[in-house]
Amino acid sequence: DGGITQSPKYLFRKEGQNVTLSCEQNLNHDAMYWYRQDPGQGLRLIYYSQIVNDFQKGDIAEGYSVSREKKESFPLTVTSAQKNPTAFYLCASSSRTVLNNSPLHFGNGTRLTVT
Amino acid sequence: KNEVEQSPQNLTAQEGEFITINCSYSVGISALHWLQQHPGGGIVSLFMLSSGKKKHGRLIATINIQEKHSSLHITASHPRDSAVYICAVRARNNNDMRFGAGTRLTVKP
C-alpha cells in the first residue's frame, strides 16, 4: 500500500537536545511538507520541499531544519533553538505544488514531548 | 482574525442526527479541502472543492465562492464519524494552504 510513514509515533526528549523526526513516502510525490499542530490552532507550515535537494521555509521555520536528499524522505530536526517544541508534527506530500489542485496525503503524525 | 474560521469548535450529536460544520475564509482561493483527523492523529482528505457541491456516501460538501463559505454535512451520523474535521484553503495568490482550527465531532450511540 502506498502512503506516508512517520516514526516514531511518540517521542520524548530533554530540553536542549536536538531530535529528528522521520517521514518516508512511497507515493512517488515530488512535494513534501512538515506541519505543526497545536491545540486550538490550525496546522502551521514549518518547511516544504518541491524537489530533491531543495526546500523552503514555511511560516514557522525558526528552530527547525530539514533535508531532502532522496525523493522518498524528508526528515525534520527540531533543534534546541526551538523555544516551544512540544507539539504534534504532521508530514504530508502531494504530487504537485504549482499546479495546485492536488490533494495532500498525510502521515499519522509524531507527538513530541520535550521536558 | 484567522484566515479560515470554523464553527462550531465542538459538536456533540446523537447517532442518526444530521450534522453541519461550517467554514468561512477571507482570502481568494483556488480550492477548498475538507479533512478528517482521527483520534490517532492521522488525517485523510475527504473533499476538494472549487465550486458547487460534492457527495461521497453520507458526506456532502458545498461551497459558495461569492460568500466565501463552505459547509460539510453528514447525514445519518454514526459513532464512527467521531473525529476532528478540518477545513483548509489553498490561497489563489501564493498557493499557500491555510487551515482552520478544526471542529471536534462526537457522535453518541
JSON list of C-alpha atoms in Angstrom, two decimals:
[
{"chain": "A", "resi": 1, "resn": "ASP", "atom": "CA", "xyz": [0.00, 0.00, 0.00]},
{"chain": "A", "resi": 2, "resn": "GLY", "atom": "CA", "xyz": [1.25, 3.46, -0.86]},
{"chain": "A", "resi": 3, "resn": "GLY", "atom": "CA", "xyz": [1.40, 6.02, 1.87]},
{"chain": "A", "resi": 4, "resn": "ILE", "atom": "CA", "xyz": [3.39, 8.17, 4.24]},
{"chain": "A", "resi": 5, "resn": "THR", "atom": "CA", "xyz": [5.13, 6.70, 7.26]},
{"chain": "A", "resi": 6, "resn": "GLN", "atom": "CA", "xyz": [6.11, 8.84, 10.20]},
{"chain": "A", "resi": 7, "resn": "SER", "atom": "CA", "xyz": [8.17, 7.48, 13.03]},
{"chain": "A", "resi": 8, "resn": "PRO", "atom": "CA", "xyz": [8.18, 7.28, 15.91]},
{"chain": "A", "resi": 9, "resn": "LYS", "atom": "CA", "xyz": [4.56, 7.92, 16.95]},
{"chain": "A", "resi": 10, "resn": "TYR", "atom": "CA", "xyz": [5.62, 9.26, 20.35]},
{"chain": "A", "resi": 11, "resn": "LEU", "atom": "CA", "xyz": [8.95, 10.89, 21.16]},
{"chain": "A", "resi": 12, "resn": "PHE", "atom": "CA", "xyz": [10.25, 12.21, 24.45]},
{"chain": "A", "resi": 13, "resn": "ARG", "atom": "CA", "xyz": [13.33, 14.39, 24.79]},
{"chain": "A", "resi": 14, "resn": "LYS", "atom": "CA", "xyz": [15.05, 16.52, 27.35]},
{"chain": "A", "resi": 15, "resn": "GLU", "atom": "CA", "xyz": [15.29, 20.25, 26.80]},
{"chain": "A", "resi": 16, "resn": "GLY", "atom": "CA", "xyz": [18.45, 21.21, 24.95]},
{"chain": "A", "resi": 17, "resn": "GLN", "atom": "CA", "xyz": [18.63, 18.08, 22.83]},
{"chain": "A", "resi": 18, "resn": "ASN", "atom": "CA", "xyz": [18.14, 18.01, 19.09]},
{"chain": "A", "resi": 19, "resn": "VAL", "atom": "CA", "xyz": [15.69, 15.41, 17.81]},
{"chain": "A", "resi": 20, "resn": "THR", "atom": "CA", "xyz": [14.95, 14.15, 14.30]},
{"chain": "A", "resi": 21, "resn": "LEU", "atom": "CA", "xyz": [11.50, 13.07, 13.12]},
{"chain": "A", "resi": 22, "resn": "SER", "atom": "CA", "xyz": [11.32, 10.66, 10.22]},
{"chain": "A", "resi": 23, "resn": "CYS", "atom": "CA", "xyz": [8.99, 10.92, 7.23]},
{"chain": "A", "resi": 24, "resn": "GLU", "atom": "CA", "xyz": [9.05, 8.46, 4.34]},
{"chain": "A", "resi": 25, "resn": "GLN", "atom": "CA", "xyz": [6.65, 8.23, 1.38]},
{"chain": "A", "resi": 26, "resn": "ASN", "atom": "CA", "xyz": [6.28, 5.66, -1.38]},
{"chain": "A", "resi": 27, "resn": "LEU", "atom": "CA", "xyz": [3.72, 7.63, -3.39]},
{"chain": "A", "resi": 28, "resn": "ASN", "atom": "CA", "xyz": [6.35, 8.97, -5.80]},
{"chain": "A", "resi": 29, "resn": "HIS", "atom": "CA", "xyz": [5.32, 12.50, -4.83]},
{"chain": "A", "resi": 30, "resn": "ASP", "atom": "CA", "xyz": [7.61, 15.39, -5.63]},
{"chain": "A", "resi": 31, "resn": "ALA", "atom": "CA", "xyz": [6.40, 17.73, -2.89]},
{"chain": "A", "resi": 32, "resn": "MET", "atom": "CA", "xyz": [6.68, 17.09, 0.84]},
{"chain": "A", "resi": 33, "resn": "TYR", "atom": "CA", "xyz": [5.70, 19.23, 3.82]},
{"chain": "A", "resi": 34, "resn": "TRP", "atom": "CA", "xyz": [6.08, 19.45, 7.57]},
{"chain": "A", "resi": 35, "resn": "TYR", "atom": "CA", "xyz": [3.30, 20.92, 9.68]},
{"chain": "A", "resi": 36, "resn": "ARG", "atom": "CA", "xyz": [2.96, 21.57, 13.35]},
{"chain": "A", "resi": 37, "resn": "GLN", "atom": "CA", "xyz": [-0.38, 21.20, 15.13]},
{"chain": "A", "resi": 38, "resn": "ASP", "atom": "CA", "xyz": [-1.11, 22.83, 18.48]},
{"chain": "A", "resi": 39, "resn": "PRO", "atom": "CA", "xyz": [-4.40, 22.64, 20.43]},
{"chain": "A", "resi": 40, "resn": "GLY", "atom": "CA", "xyz": [-7.00, 25.10, 19.18]},
{"chain": "A", "resi": 41, "resn": "GLN", "atom": "CA", "xyz": [-4.93, 26.16, 16.18]},
{"chain": "A", "resi": 42, "resn": "GLY", "atom": "CA", "xyz": [-4.83, 25.24, 12.54]},
{"chain": "A", "resi": 43, "resn": "LEU", "atom": "CA", "xyz": [-1.87, 23.40, 11.09]},
{"chain": "A", "resi": 44, "resn": "ARG", "atom": "CA", "xyz": [1.12, 25.65, 10.51]},
{"chain": "A", "resi": 45, "resn": "LEU", "atom": "CA", "xyz": [3.73, 25.06, 7.83]},
{"chain": "A", "resi": 46, "resn": "ILE", "atom": "CA", "xyz": [7.31, 24.58, 9.04]},
{"chain": "A", "resi": 47, "resn": "TYR", "atom": "CA", "xyz": [9.19, 23.63, 5.85]},
{"chain": "A", "resi": 48, "resn": "TYR", "atom": "CA", "xyz": [8.36, 22.29, 2.43]},
{"chain": "A", "resi": 49, "resn": "SER", "atom": "CA", "xyz": [10.24, 20.76, -0.46]},
{"chain": "A", "resi": 50, "resn": "GLN", "atom": "CA", "xyz": [9.13, 20.71, -4.06]},
{"chain": "A", "resi": 51, "resn": "ILE", "atom": "CA", "xyz": [12.02, 18.64, -5.38]},
{"chain": "A", "resi": 52, "resn": "VAL", "atom": "CA", "xyz": [15.02, 16.66, -4.19]},
{"chain": "A", "resi": 53, "resn": "ASN", "atom": "CA", "xyz": [17.87, 18.77, -2.77]},
{"chain": "A", "resi": 54, "resn": "ASP", "atom": "CA", "xyz": [15.66, 21.84, -2.47]},
{"chain": "A", "resi": 55, "resn": "PHE", "atom": "CA", "xyz": [13.47, 23.10, 0.35]},
{"chain": "A", "resi": 56, "resn": "GLN", "atom": "CA", "xyz": [11.91, 26.37, 1.54]},
{"chain": "A", "resi": 57, "resn": "LYS", "atom": "CA", "xyz": [10.97, 27.80, 4.91]},
{"chain": "A", "resi": 58, "resn": "GLY", "atom": "CA", "xyz": [7.34, 27.91, 5.86]},
{"chain": "A", "resi": 59, "resn": "ASP", "atom": "CA", "xyz": [5.63, 30.21, 8.33]},
{"chain": "A", "resi": 60, "resn": "ILE", "atom": "CA", "xyz": [7.36, 28.92, 11.48]},
{"chain": "A", "resi": 61, "resn": "ALA", "atom": "CA", "xyz": [10.77, 27.59, 10.38]},
{"chain": "A", "resi": 62, "resn": "GLU", "atom": "CA", "xyz": [12.82, 29.06, 13.25]},
{"chain": "A", "resi": 63, "resn": "GLY", "atom": "CA", "xyz": [14.37, 26.33, 15.39]},
{"chain": "A", "resi": 64, "resn": "TYR", "atom": "CA", "xyz": [13.82, 23.62, 12.76]},
{"chain": "A", "resi": 65, "resn": "SER", "atom": "CA", "xyz": [15.91, 22.17, 9.94]},
{"chain": "A", "resi": 66, "resn": "VAL", "atom": "CA", "xyz": [15.21, 19.71, 7.14]},
{"chain": "A", "resi": 67, "resn": "SER", "atom": "CA", "xyz": [16.96, 17.82, 4.36]},
{"chain": "A", "resi": 68, "resn": "ARG", "atom": "CA", "xyz": [15.72, 16.29, 1.13]},
{"chain": "A", "resi": 69, "resn": "GLU", "atom": "CA", "xyz": [18.49, 14.02, -0.12]},
{"chain": "A", "resi": 70, "resn": "LYS", "atom": "CA", "xyz": [16.05, 11.46, -1.51]},
{"chain": "A", "resi": 71, "resn": "LYS", "atom": "CA", "xyz": [12.63, 11.85, -3.08]},
{"chain": "A", "resi": 72, "resn": "GLU", "atom": "CA", "xyz": [11.07, 9.45, -0.56]},
{"chain": "A", "resi": 73, "resn": "SER", "atom": "CA", "xyz": [12.45, 11.01, 2.60]},
{"chain": "A", "resi": 74, "resn": "PHE", "atom": "CA", "xyz": [12.05, 14.40, 4.30]},
{"chain": "A", "resi": 75, "resn": "PRO", "atom": "CA", "xyz": [13.35, 14.27, 7.89]},
{"chain": "A", "resi": 76, "resn": "LEU", "atom": "CA", "xyz": [12.71, 17.16, 10.27]},
{"chain": "A", "resi": 77, "resn": "THR", "atom": "CA", "xyz": [15.16, 18.11, 13.01]},
{"chain": "A", "resi": 78, "resn": "VAL", "atom": "CA", "xyz": [13.83, 20.01, 15.98]},
{"chain": "A", "resi": 79, "resn": "THR", "atom": "CA", "xyz": [16.81, 21.88, 17.39]},
{"chain": "A", "resi": 80, "resn": "SER", "atom": "CA", "xyz": [17.43, 23.20, 20.86]},
{"chain": "A", "resi": 81, "resn": "ALA", "atom": "CA", "xyz": [16.78, 26.68, 19.44]},
{"chain": "A", "resi": 82, "resn": "GLN", "atom": "CA", "xyz": [13.06, 25.93, 19.08]},
{"chain": "A", "resi": 83, "resn": "LYS", "atom": "CA", "xyz": [11.51, 27.68, 22.06]},
{"chain": "A", "resi": 84, "resn": "ASN", "atom": "CA", "xyz": [8.36, 25.59, 22.38]},
{"chain": "A", "resi": 85, "resn": "PRO", "atom": "CA", "xyz": [8.95, 22.25, 20.65]},
{"chain": "A", "resi": 86, "resn": "THR", "atom": "CA", "xyz": [6.26, 20.16, 22.37]},
{"chain": "A", "resi": 87, "resn": "ALA", "atom": "CA", "xyz": [3.60, 19.61, 19.70]},
{"chain": "A", "resi": 88, "resn": "PHE", "atom": "CA", "xyz": [2.10, 17.18, 17.22]},
{"chain": "A", "resi": 89, "resn": "TYR", "atom": "CA", "xyz": [4.05, 17.08, 13.94]},
{"chain": "A", "resi": 90, "resn": "LEU", "atom": "CA", "xyz": [2.49, 16.02, 10.66]},
{"chain": "A", "resi": 91, "resn": "CYS", "atom": "CA", "xyz": [4.27, 15.21, 7.44]},
{"chain": "A", "resi": 92, "resn": "ALA", "atom": "CA", "xyz": [2.42, 15.44, 4.13]},
{"chain": "A", "resi": 93, "resn": "SER", "atom": "CA", "xyz": [3.09, 15.01, 0.45]},
{"chain": "A", "resi": 94, "resn": "SER", "atom": "CA", "xyz": [1.44, 15.91, -2.83]},
{"chain": "A", "resi": 95, "resn": "SER", "atom": "CA", "xyz": [2.10, 15.14, -6.44]},
{"chain": "A", "resi": 96, "resn": "ARG", "atom": "CA", "xyz": [2.43, 18.82, -7.38]},
{"chain": "A", "resi": 97, "resn": "THR", "atom": "CA", "xyz": [2.59, 22.26, -5.84]},
{"chain": "A", "resi": 98, "resn": "VAL", "atom": "CA", "xyz": [2.41, 24.93, -8.52]},
{"chain": "A", "resi": 99, "resn": "LEU", "atom": "CA", "xyz": [-0.37, 23.13, -10.37]},
{"chain": "A", "resi": 100, "resn": "ASN", "atom": "CA", "xyz": [-2.09, 23.34, -7.11]},
{"chain": "A", "resi": 101, "resn": "ASN", "atom": "CA", "xyz": [-5.21, 21.27, -7.05]},
{"chain": "A", "resi": 102, "resn": "SER", "atom": "CA", "xyz": [-3.59, 18.10, -5.84]},
{"chain": "A", "resi": 103, "resn": "PRO", "atom": "CA", "xyz": [-4.74, 16.74, -2.51]},
{"chain": "A", "resi": 104, "resn": "LEU", "atom": "CA", "xyz": [-2.36, 16.44, 0.40]},
{"chain": "A", "resi": 105, "resn": "HIS", "atom": "CA", "xyz": [-1.62, 12.99, 1.77]},
{"chain": "A", "resi": 106, "resn": "PHE", "atom": "CA", "xyz": [-0.76, 12.95, 5.46]},
{"chain": "A", "resi": 107, "resn": "GLY", "atom": "CA", "xyz": [1.17, 10.65, 7.73]},
{"chain": "A", "resi": 108, "resn": "ASN", "atom": "CA", "xyz": [-0.15, 9.62, 11.14]},
{"chain": "A", "resi": 109, "resn": "GLY", "atom": "CA", "xyz": [1.96, 12.16, 12.96]},
{"chain": "A", "resi": 110, "resn": "THR", "atom": "CA", "xyz": [4.60, 12.20, 15.68]},
{"chain": "A", "resi": 111, "resn": "ARG", "atom": "CA", "xyz": [3.80, 13.59, 19.12]},
{"chain": "A", "resi": 112, "resn": "LEU", "atom": "CA", "xyz": [6.93, 15.19, 20.53]},
{"chain": "A", "resi": 113, "resn": "THR", "atom": "CA", "xyz": [7.19, 16.00, 24.22]},
{"chain": "A", "resi": 114, "resn": "VAL", "atom": "CA", "xyz": [10.17, 17.96, 25.48]},
{"chain": "A", "resi": 115, "resn": "THR", "atom": "CA", "xyz": [10.68, 18.31, 29.24]},
{"chain": "B", "resi": 1, "resn": "LYS", "atom": "CA", "xyz": [-8.51, 37.17, 12.75]},
{"chain": "B", "resi": 2, "resn": "ASN", "atom": "CA", "xyz": [-7.68, 33.77, 11.26]},
{"chain": "B", "resi": 3, "resn": "GLU", "atom": "CA", "xyz": [-7.97, 33.45, 7.51]},
{"chain": "B", "resi": 4, "resn": "VAL", "atom": "CA", "xyz": [-10.03, 30.26, 7.96]},
{"chain": "B", "resi": 5, "resn": "GLU", "atom": "CA", "xyz": [-12.69, 30.11, 10.64]},
{"chain": "B", "resi": 6, "resn": "GLN", "atom": "CA", "xyz": [-14.69, 27.02, 11.52]},
{"chain": "B", "resi": 7, "resn": "SER", "atom": "CA", "xyz": [-17.82, 26.64, 13.58]},
{"chain": "B", "resi": 8, "resn": "PRO", "atom": "CA", "xyz": [-18.66, 25.13, 15.87]},
{"chain": "B", "resi": 9, "resn": "GLN", "atom": "CA", "xyz": [-15.41, 24.25, 17.65]},
{"chain": "B", "resi": 10, "resn": "ASN", "atom": "CA", "xyz": [-17.04, 21.27, 19.32]},
{"chain": "B", "resi": 11, "resn": "LEU", "atom": "CA", "xyz": [-20.18, 19.39, 18.39]},
{"chain": "B", "resi": 12, "resn": "THR", "atom": "CA", "xyz": [-21.91, 16.51, 20.12]},
{"chain": "B", "resi": 13, "resn": "ALA", "atom": "CA", "xyz": [-24.72, 14.65, 18.37]},
{"chain": "B", "resi": 14, "resn": "GLN", "atom": "CA", "xyz": [-26.84, 11.57, 18.82]},
{"chain": "B", "resi": 15, "resn": "GLU", "atom": "CA", "xyz": [-26.46, 8.74, 16.36]},
{"chain": "B", "resi": 16, "resn": "GLY", "atom": "CA", "xyz": [-28.66, 9.33, 13.33]},
{"chain": "B", "resi": 17, "resn": "GLU", "atom": "CA", "xyz": [-28.66, 13.12, 13.52]},
{"chain": "B", "resi": 18, "resn": "PHE", "atom": "CA", "xyz": [-27.86, 15.39, 10.58]},
{"chain": "B", "resi": 19, "resn": "ILE", "atom": "CA", "xyz": [-24.59, 17.26, 11.15]},
{"chain": "B", "resi": 20, "resn": "THR", "atom": "CA", "xyz": [-23.43, 20.56, 9.66]},
{"chain": "B", "resi": 21, "resn": "ILE", "atom": "CA", "xyz": [-19.96, 22.03, 10.08]},
{"chain": "B", "resi": 22, "resn": "ASN", "atom": "CA", "xyz": [-19.26, 25.49, 8.69]},
{"chain": "B", "resi": 23, "resn": "CYS", "atom": "CA", "xyz": [-16.13, 27.10, 7.27]},
{"chain": "B", "resi": 24, "resn": "SER", "atom": "CA", "xyz": [-15.62, 30.75, 6.36]},
{"chain": "B", "resi": 25, "resn": "TYR", "atom": "CA", "xyz": [-12.48, 32.15, 4.78]},
{"chain": "B", "resi": 26, "resn": "SER", "atom": "CA", "xyz": [-11.19, 35.60, 3.99]},
{"chain": "B", "resi": 27, "resn": "VAL", "atom": "CA", "xyz": [-8.77, 35.08, 1.10]},
{"chain": "B", "resi": 28, "resn": "GLY", "atom": "CA", "xyz": [-9.24, 34.36, -2.57]},
{"chain": "B", "resi": 29, "resn": "ILE", "atom": "CA", "xyz": [-8.87, 30.65, -3.09]},
{"chain": "B", "resi": 30, "resn": "SER", "atom": "CA", "xyz": [-8.27, 28.17, -5.87]},
{"chain": "B", "resi": 31, "resn": "ALA", "atom": "CA", "xyz": [-9.58, 25.20, -3.87]},
{"chain": "B", "resi": 32, "resn": "LEU", "atom": "CA", "xyz": [-11.06, 24.28, -0.52]},
{"chain": "B", "resi": 33, "resn": "HIS", "atom": "CA", "xyz": [-10.37, 20.99, 1.24]},
{"chain": "B", "resi": 34, "resn": "TRP", "atom": "CA", "xyz": [-12.25, 19.13, 3.95]},
{"chain": "B", "resi": 35, "resn": "LEU", "atom": "CA", "xyz": [-10.06, 16.81, 6.00]},
{"chain": "B", "resi": 36, "resn": "GLN", "atom": "CA", "xyz": [-10.84, 14.27, 8.71]},
{"chain": "B", "resi": 37, "resn": "GLN", "atom": "CA", "xyz": [-8.45, 13.69, 11.61]},
{"chain": "B", "resi": 38, "resn": "HIS", "atom": "CA", "xyz": [-8.98, 10.52, 13.60]},
{"chain": "B", "resi": 39, "resn": "PRO", "atom": "CA", "xyz": [-8.19, 10.19, 17.32]},
{"chain": "B", "resi": 40, "resn": "GLY", "atom": "CA", "xyz": [-4.85, 8.61, 16.49]},
{"chain": "B", "resi": 41, "resn": "GLY", "atom": "CA", "xyz": [-3.85, 11.77, 14.65]},
{"chain": "B", "resi": 42, "resn": "GLY", "atom": "CA", "xyz": [-3.75, 10.69, 11.03]},
{"chain": "B", "resi": 43, "resn": "ILE", "atom": "CA", "xyz": [-5.50, 12.94, 8.52]},
{"chain": "B", "resi": 44, "resn": "VAL", "atom": "CA", "xyz": [-7.38, 11.86, 5.42]},
{"chain": "B", "resi": 45, "resn": "SER", "atom": "CA", "xyz": [-8.72, 14.05, 2.66]},
{"chain": "B", "resi": 46, "resn": "LEU", "atom": "CA", "xyz": [-12.50, 13.94, 2.29]},
{"chain": "B", "resi": 47, "resn": "PHE", "atom": "CA", "xyz": [-13.20, 16.52, -0.40]},
{"chain": "B", "resi": 48, "resn": "MET", "atom": "CA", "xyz": [-11.53, 19.09, -2.60]},
{"chain": "B", "resi": 49, "resn": "LEU", "atom": "CA", "xyz": [-13.90, 21.74, -3.96]},
{"chain": "B", "resi": 50, "resn": "SER", "atom": "CA", "xyz": [-13.62, 24.78, -6.14]},
{"chain": "B", "resi": 51, "resn": "SER", "atom": "CA", "xyz": [-17.34, 25.25, -6.80]},
{"chain": "B", "resi": 52, "resn": "GLY", "atom": "CA", "xyz": [-20.74, 23.75, -6.19]},
{"chain": "B", "resi": 53, "resn": "LYS", "atom": "CA", "xyz": [-21.28, 20.55, -4.28]},
{"chain": "B", "resi": 54, "resn": "LYS", "atom": "CA", "xyz": [-19.74, 17.11, -3.89]},
{"chain": "B", "resi": 55, "resn": "LYS", "atom": "CA", "xyz": [-21.16, 13.97, -2.29]},
{"chain": "B", "resi": 56, "resn": "HIS", "atom": "CA", "xyz": [-19.48, 10.83, -1.08]},
{"chain": "B", "resi": 57, "resn": "GLY", "atom": "CA", "xyz": [-21.62, 8.34, 0.76]},
{"chain": "B", "resi": 58, "resn": "ARG", "atom": "CA", "xyz": [-23.20, 10.11, 3.73]},
{"chain": "B", "resi": 59, "resn": "LEU", "atom": "CA", "xyz": [-20.95, 13.15, 3.38]},
{"chain": "B", "resi": 60, "resn": "ILE", "atom": "CA", "xyz": [-21.83, 16.23, 1.38]},
{"chain": "B", "resi": 61, "resn": "ALA", "atom": "CA", "xyz": [-19.65, 19.30, 0.92]},
{"chain": "B", "resi": 62, "resn": "THR", "atom": "CA", "xyz": [-20.83, 22.60, -0.54]},
{"chain": "B", "resi": 63, "resn": "ILE", "atom": "CA", "xyz": [-19.08, 25.84, -1.32]},
{"chain": "B", "resi": 64, "resn": "ASN", "atom": "CA", "xyz": [-20.31, 29.36, -2.08]},
{"chain": "B", "resi": 65, "resn": "ILE", "atom": "CA", "xyz": [-17.41, 31.24, -3.64]},
{"chain": "B", "resi": 66, "resn": "GLN", "atom": "CA", "xyz": [-19.16, 34.63, -3.56]},
{"chain": "B", "resi": 67, "resn": "GLU", "atom": "CA", "xyz": [-19.87, 34.35, 0.15]},
{"chain": "B", "resi": 68, "resn": "LYS", "atom": "CA", "xyz": [-16.52, 32.63, 0.92]},
{"chain": "B", "resi": 69, "resn": "HIS", "atom": "CA", "xyz": [-18.26, 29.89, 2.83]},
{"chain": "B", "resi": 70, "resn": "SER", "atom": "CA", "xyz": [-18.34, 26.12, 2.79]},
{"chain": "B", "resi": 71, "resn": "SER", "atom": "CA", "xyz": [-20.31, 23.54, 4.71]},
{"chain": "B", "resi": 72, "resn": "LEU", "atom": "CA", "xyz": [-19.72, 19.88, 5.42]},
{"chain": "B", "resi": 73, "resn": "HIS", "atom": "CA", "xyz": [-22.84, 17.83, 6.09]},
{"chain": "B", "resi": 74, "resn": "ILE", "atom": "CA", "xyz": [-23.06, 14.33, 7.49]},
{"chain": "B", "resi": 75, "resn": "THR", "atom": "CA", "xyz": [-26.36, 12.52, 7.10]},
{"chain": "B", "resi": 76, "resn": "ALA", "atom": "CA", "xyz": [-27.42, 9.70, 9.44]},
{"chain": "B", "resi": 77, "resn": "SER", "atom": "CA", "xyz": [-24.42, 10.27, 11.69]},
{"chain": "B", "resi": 78, "resn": "HIS", "atom": "CA", "xyz": [-22.72, 7.29, 13.32]},
{"chain": "B", "resi": 79, "resn": "PRO", "atom": "CA", "xyz": [-20.28, 6.99, 16.24]},
{"chain": "B", "resi": 80, "resn": "ARG", "atom": "CA", "xyz": [-17.53, 6.09, 13.78]},
{"chain": "B", "resi": 81, "resn": "ASP", "atom": "CA", "xyz": [-17.90, 9.61, 12.33]},
{"chain": "B", "resi": 82, "resn": "SER", "atom": "CA", "xyz": [-16.43, 10.95, 15.59]},
{"chain": "B", "resi": 83, "resn": "ALA", "atom": "CA", "xyz": [-13.29, 12.83, 14.59]},
{"chain": "B", "resi": 84, "resn": "VAL", "atom": "CA", "xyz": [-11.90, 16.32, 14.08]},
{"chain": "B", "resi": 85, "resn": "TYR", "atom": "CA", "xyz": [-12.97, 17.85, 10.77]},
{"chain": "B", "resi": 86, "resn": "ILE", "atom": "CA", "xyz": [-10.61, 20.43, 9.31]},
{"chain": "B", "resi": 87, "resn": "CYS", "atom": "CA", "xyz": [-11.30, 22.98, 6.60]},
{"chain": "B", "resi": 88, "resn": "ALA", "atom": "CA", "xyz": [-8.30, 24.11, 4.56]},
{"chain": "B", "resi": 89, "resn": "VAL", "atom": "CA", "xyz": [-7.99, 26.52, 1.64]},
{"chain": "B", "resi": 90, "resn": "ARG", "atom": "CA", "xyz": [-5.34, 26.99, -0.99]},
{"chain": "B", "resi": 91, "resn": "ALA", "atom": "CA", "xyz": [-4.80, 30.70, -1.45]},
{"chain": "B", "resi": 92, "resn": "ARG", "atom": "CA", "xyz": [-5.02, 31.82, -5.07]},
{"chain": "B", "resi": 93, "resn": "ASN", "atom": "CA", "xyz": [-2.26, 34.42, -4.88]},
{"chain": "B", "resi": 94, "resn": "ASN", "atom": "CA", "xyz": [0.57, 32.28, -3.49]},
{"chain": "B", "resi": 95, "resn": "ASN", "atom": "CA", "xyz": [-0.67, 28.66, -3.44]},
{"chain": "B", "resi": 96, "resn": "ASP", "atom": "CA", "xyz": [-0.22, 28.52, 0.34]},
{"chain": "B", "resi": 97, "resn": "MET", "atom": "CA", "xyz": [-2.51, 26.21, 2.28]},
{"chain": "B", "resi": 98, "resn": "ARG", "atom": "CA", "xyz": [-4.31, 27.76, 5.27]},
{"chain": "B", "resi": 99, "resn": "PHE", "atom": "CA", "xyz": [-6.02, 25.56, 7.82]},
{"chain": "B", "resi": 100, "resn": "GLY", "atom": "CA", "xyz": [-8.92, 26.07, 10.19]},
{"chain": "B", "resi": 101, "resn": "ALA", "atom": "CA", "xyz": [-8.55, 25.01, 13.81]},
{"chain": "B", "resi": 102, "resn": "GLY", "atom": "CA", "xyz": [-10.92, 22.10, 13.30]},
{"chain": "B", "resi": 103, "resn": "THR", "atom": "CA", "xyz": [-14.32, 21.01, 14.60]},
{"chain": "B", "resi": 104, "resn": "ARG", "atom": "CA", "xyz": [-14.34, 18.15, 17.09]},
{"chain": "B", "resi": 105, "resn": "LEU", "atom": "CA", "xyz": [-17.40, 15.97, 16.42]},
{"chain": "B", "resi": 106, "resn": "THR", "atom": "CA", "xyz": [-18.58, 13.35, 18.89]},
{"chain": "B", "resi": 107, "resn": "VAL", "atom": "CA", "xyz": [-21.47, 11.13, 17.88]},
{"chain": "B", "resi": 108, "resn": "LYS", "atom": "CA", "xyz": [-23.04, 9.21, 20.76]},
{"chain": "B", "resi": 109, "resn": "PRO", "atom": "CA", "xyz": [-24.81, 5.88, 20.26]}
]
